[in-house]
Amino acid sequence: MGSVQIVTTILAAAITAVAVWLAVRAVSKMVAVIRLGQPDPTRSGDKISRTRTMLAETAGHTRMLRWSVVGAAHWFVMVGFIVLSLLVLEAYFEVVSPTGGLPLIGGWTLYGLVTEWIGILGVVGIGVLIAIRLANRPNRAGRRSRFTGSTMWQGYFVEAVVLAVLVMGFLIRGFKVATDHFEYPTWATPLSHAVGAALPGWESGVSVAALIKISISMVWVIVISLNVTMGVAWHRFLAFPNIFFKRRPGAAGSGLGALRPMMSDGKPLDFEEADPEKDQFGVAQVEQFTWKGLLDFSTCTECGRCQSQCPAWNTGKPLSPKLLVLSLRDHAYAKAPYLLAGGGKDLTGEEKATAAQLAHVDVLALAEAEKPLIGDAESGGVIDPDVLWSCTTCGACVEQCPVDIEHVDHIVDMRRYQVLIESSFPSEAGVMLRNLENKGNPWGAPQNTREDWTKGLDFEVPRVGETEDFEYLFWVGCAGAFEDRAKKTTRAVATLLNEAGVSFAILGEGETCSGDPARRIGNEFVFQMLAQQNVETLNEAFEGREKAKRKIVATCPHCFNTLGNEYGQLGGEFEVVHHTQLLAHLVATGKLTPVQPVDGGVTYHDPCYLGRHNRVFTPPREVLGSAIEGELTEMPRNSERSFCCGAGGARMWMEERIGKRINVDRVEEAMSTGARTVAVGCPFCSTMLTDGVNGKGAGEQVEVIDVASVLLRSVKPEQVGGAEETTPVTG
Ligand code: SF4
Ligand code: SF4
């Protein structure tokens, strides 16, 4: 070992020792913070499916690749990072000796070839990511940049380190070529040979370059260890467990759909026995999120994909799912010293720690602990109420997140505490909640008018109880029974089912609201009250039938989602289909025959709770494809990336006071296609988009109608404007 190698070896060992010590300290801190969260026993089952999903989403980049160029570039950087780790390890042999290399695989041509090309593609990949970050700089693109609010220096730092380490790898190899110590043939390692041709034959160049490479890598470790909230770096390690523990690992897409039940101490809350002084009602303190919630916050890469798709953010509202997650993360880590010292409030609001326990806690942590989780700027709140109530629960954030963060569950958990304990929510929604409690529907319509939509039909609509002989229970829903536009859809669906010879029956006055708006606003108590009543009614209606024969067809995606995905949590197991699925099947099997194509251009708006939440993208398009002239015109934002109408998450019953109206934004997009018909598959979308069209003064040129009505016009053109489409007068 020469004198240069003695120095490089000592320096490499010293900086590595510091980095390892800091990294161990940082990991211990992160684990301790994540363990502060509440238990969640639902995350450990089905390990095979979890492992498969984790491998597919990491090694296969299945979610990232939907952003094709970014996804491909990131894949090479990720693989480059893994391979880089081997090359960093190799550098420890090179600081000791210029001819050093990895034992066993070092010198193997295949190893040289693979590392060479991964290195080259890694340089290209990181170059692309740097270019994308620069092109989307917040100071240029403002709110339109997905990086707005991200900690930019951290992103640049991480990318610069990756680039520098890759470049140093080629320099080391170049010096080996120049000093004739390189074992790999030129065909396998062309760039290394090209670099070597330009370098002097300096023996110690290898060891010095290896020391620089190790130093850059260890500075990276030191910086991220001193910044445990640096998700842009830590996600390289945390993404694996976060994806492994995702809520529904086997489900297609992002596993949206059912909302997480309200839990206390790891068990679903039963309102018959629940006590707010003993049980946790939603989330009022950051440590009341589960450990998975805290892992979510720690894992955020600050990539901003969620933000770029969020309808609230895109229409000028203060909510960005990314900024919400970052606020919760920063608050959790800032408050952690106080919590780890034993601090925290019990469910009656009393401090749990003694003065002695808190005596040595940092003053900043104590100040952080005093911040209300939800509160405006004046009260120093972590999350502003306008942020919390802007969410439509559309799921675009969850769908886009490459590391499977579950924003919607966290938002609703915070809403639950605000509604159930603080009674703090937009006042106009109070009318809806009172109507649900007293009348069983959000509009407060009399229950005895639920069947009024059947008046004037030229066939009998059978009721459950009057007939046992029905294949489908037609779940009409509150909108379908009381709201004028939605009643047209209900009548169109009933007419088509009758035409196709499908035996169905309705509950009529036995039906109440599915509970979706109550659950999404955070009133789990009202949701459970309504849901239990419906589950009982439905179980009675299907008594004696196995699950496969407990078939329900629903026109409202919110009912479809709640009945199909959430009633199971309360003992109601049903086979629920959306009417567009059933209609597509009836057309495909020849039971319904479209005869007159609807013309004038048609576009389709994917309802969030049908599309993203339940992945029903194709059937409505198949129905429209069979009934219209020419091709369906897609909007730029469609399918998984469809833009919300603004009504979900109980926003239908709240005023939209901030920013541009979401429905107007969507209507402008629909109208930009030139289509004269905007087809929908949801009564709320129908209302919102019709209002948007009318607001733009385009009611004469553009019509918003349900997919079922489009099909009916094609199947029974003689009935256009006739009984099935006419709204009967309600009592
Ligand atoms: S669910 Fe939709 S509205 Fe809510 S934060 Fe996510 S993207 Fe935004
Ligand atoms: S998409 Fe996921 S990782 Fe990216 S900023 Fe949003 S929450 Fe963070």
mmCIF file of N, CA and C and ligand atoms in Angstrom, residues 299-307 321-322 325-326 397 400-405 407, ligand 2:
data_model
loop_
_atom_site.group_PDB
_atom_site.id
_atom_site.type_symbol
_atom_site.label_atom_id
_atom_site.label_comp_id
_atom_site.label_asym_id
_atom_site.label_seq_id
_atom_site.Cartn_x
_atom_site.Cartn_y
_atom_site.Cartn_z
ATOM 1 N N THR A 299 -42.793 8.748 3.952
ATOM 2 C CA THR A 299 -42.367 8.202 2.654
ATOM 3 C C THR A 299 -42.540 9.186 1.501
ATOM 4 N N CYS A 300 -43.347 10.216 1.692
ATOM 5 C CA CYS A 300 -43.649 11.125 0.572
ATOM 6 C C CYS A 300 -42.371 11.638 -0.090
ATOM 7 N N THR A 301 -42.309 11.480 -1.404
ATOM 8 C CA THR A 301 -41.114 11.875 -2.164
ATOM 9 C C THR A 301 -41.153 13.333 -2.597
ATOM 10 N N GLU A 302 -42.274 13.998 -2.307
ATOM 11 C CA GLU A 302 -42.502 15.392 -2.717
ATOM 12 C C GLU A 302 -42.542 15.533 -4.239
ATOM 13 N N CYS A 303 -42.918 14.440 -4.933
ATOM 14 C CA CYS A 303 -42.920 14.481 -6.398
ATOM 15 C C CYS A 303 -44.053 15.339 -6.950
ATOM 16 N N GLY A 304 -45.134 15.489 -6.171
ATOM 17 C CA GLY A 304 -46.218 16.369 -6.586
ATOM 18 C C GLY A 304 -47.162 15.793 -7.628
ATOM 19 N N ARG A 305 -47.077 14.496 -7.894
ATOM 20 C CA ARG A 305 -48.021 13.920 -8.862
ATOM 21 C C ARG A 305 -49.449 14.067 -8.355
ATOM 22 N N CYS A 306 -49.630 13.874 -7.054
ATOM 23 C CA CYS A 306 -50.965 14.004 -6.472
ATOM 24 C C CYS A 306 -51.487 15.423 -6.659
ATOM 25 N N GLN A 307 -50.618 16.374 -6.384
ATOM 26 C CA GLN A 307 -51.002 17.784 -6.486
ATOM 27 C C GLN A 307 -51.418 18.153 -7.915
ATOM 28 N N PRO A 321 -52.846 17.774 -1.873
ATOM 29 C CA PRO A 321 -52.601 16.550 -1.099
ATOM 30 C C PRO A 321 -51.137 16.412 -0.699
ATOM 31 N N LYS A 322 -50.244 16.896 -1.557
ATOM 32 C CA LYS A 322 -48.817 16.820 -1.214
ATOM 33 C C LYS A 322 -48.517 17.707 -0.009
ATOM 34 N N VAL A 325 -49.786 16.280 3.216
ATOM 35 C CA VAL A 325 -48.931 15.201 3.733
ATOM 36 C C VAL A 325 -47.637 15.775 4.322
ATOM 37 N N LEU A 326 -47.062 16.762 3.628
ATOM 38 C CA LEU A 326 -45.806 17.342 4.126
ATOM 39 C C LEU A 326 -46.021 18.073 5.451
ATOM 40 N N CYS A 397 -55.391 11.712 -5.974
ATOM 41 C CA CYS A 397 -54.081 11.742 -5.299
ATOM 42 C C CYS A 397 -53.608 10.319 -5.016
ATOM 43 N N GLN A 400 -52.547 8.480 -8.127
ATOM 44 C CA GLN A 400 -51.308 8.901 -8.757
ATOM 45 C C GLN A 400 -50.069 8.631 -7.930
ATOM 46 N N CYS A 401 -50.257 8.457 -6.630
ATOM 47 C CA CYS A 401 -49.081 8.393 -5.758
ATOM 48 C C CYS A 401 -48.229 7.154 -6.054
ATOM 49 N N PRO A 402 -46.961 7.332 -6.401
ATOM 50 C CA PRO A 402 -46.133 6.170 -6.750
ATOM 51 C C PRO A 402 -45.755 5.320 -5.548
ATOM 52 N N VAL A 403 -45.950 5.850 -4.324
ATOM 53 C CA VAL A 403 -45.574 5.056 -3.145
ATOM 54 C C VAL A 403 -46.791 4.718 -2.284
ATOM 55 N N ASP A 404 -47.969 4.794 -2.893
ATOM 56 C CA ASP A 404 -49.213 4.322 -2.256
ATOM 57 C C ASP A 404 -49.572 4.999 -0.938
ATOM 58 N N ILE A 405 -49.466 6.301 -0.927
ATOM 59 C CA ILE A 405 -49.914 7.052 0.251
ATOM 60 C C ILE A 405 -51.438 7.161 0.189
ATOM 61 N N HIS A 407 -54.117 9.267 1.098
ATOM 62 C CA HIS A 407 -54.555 10.606 1.532
ATOM 63 C C HIS A 407 -56.013 10.635 1.984
HETATM 64 S S1 SF4 B 2 -47.832 11.631 -5.205
HETATM 65 FE FE1 SF4 B 2 -47.341 10.620 -3.228
HETATM 66 S S2 SF4 B 2 -45.127 10.770 -3.072
HETATM 67 FE FE2 SF4 B 2 -45.721 12.246 -4.648
HETATM 68 S S3 SF4 B 2 -45.997 14.172 -3.522
HETATM 69 FE FE3 SF4 B 2 -47.991 13.179 -3.594
HETATM 70 S S4 SF4 B 2 -48.106 12.043 -1.672
HETATM 71 FE FE4 SF4 B 2 -45.954 12.546 -1.986
#
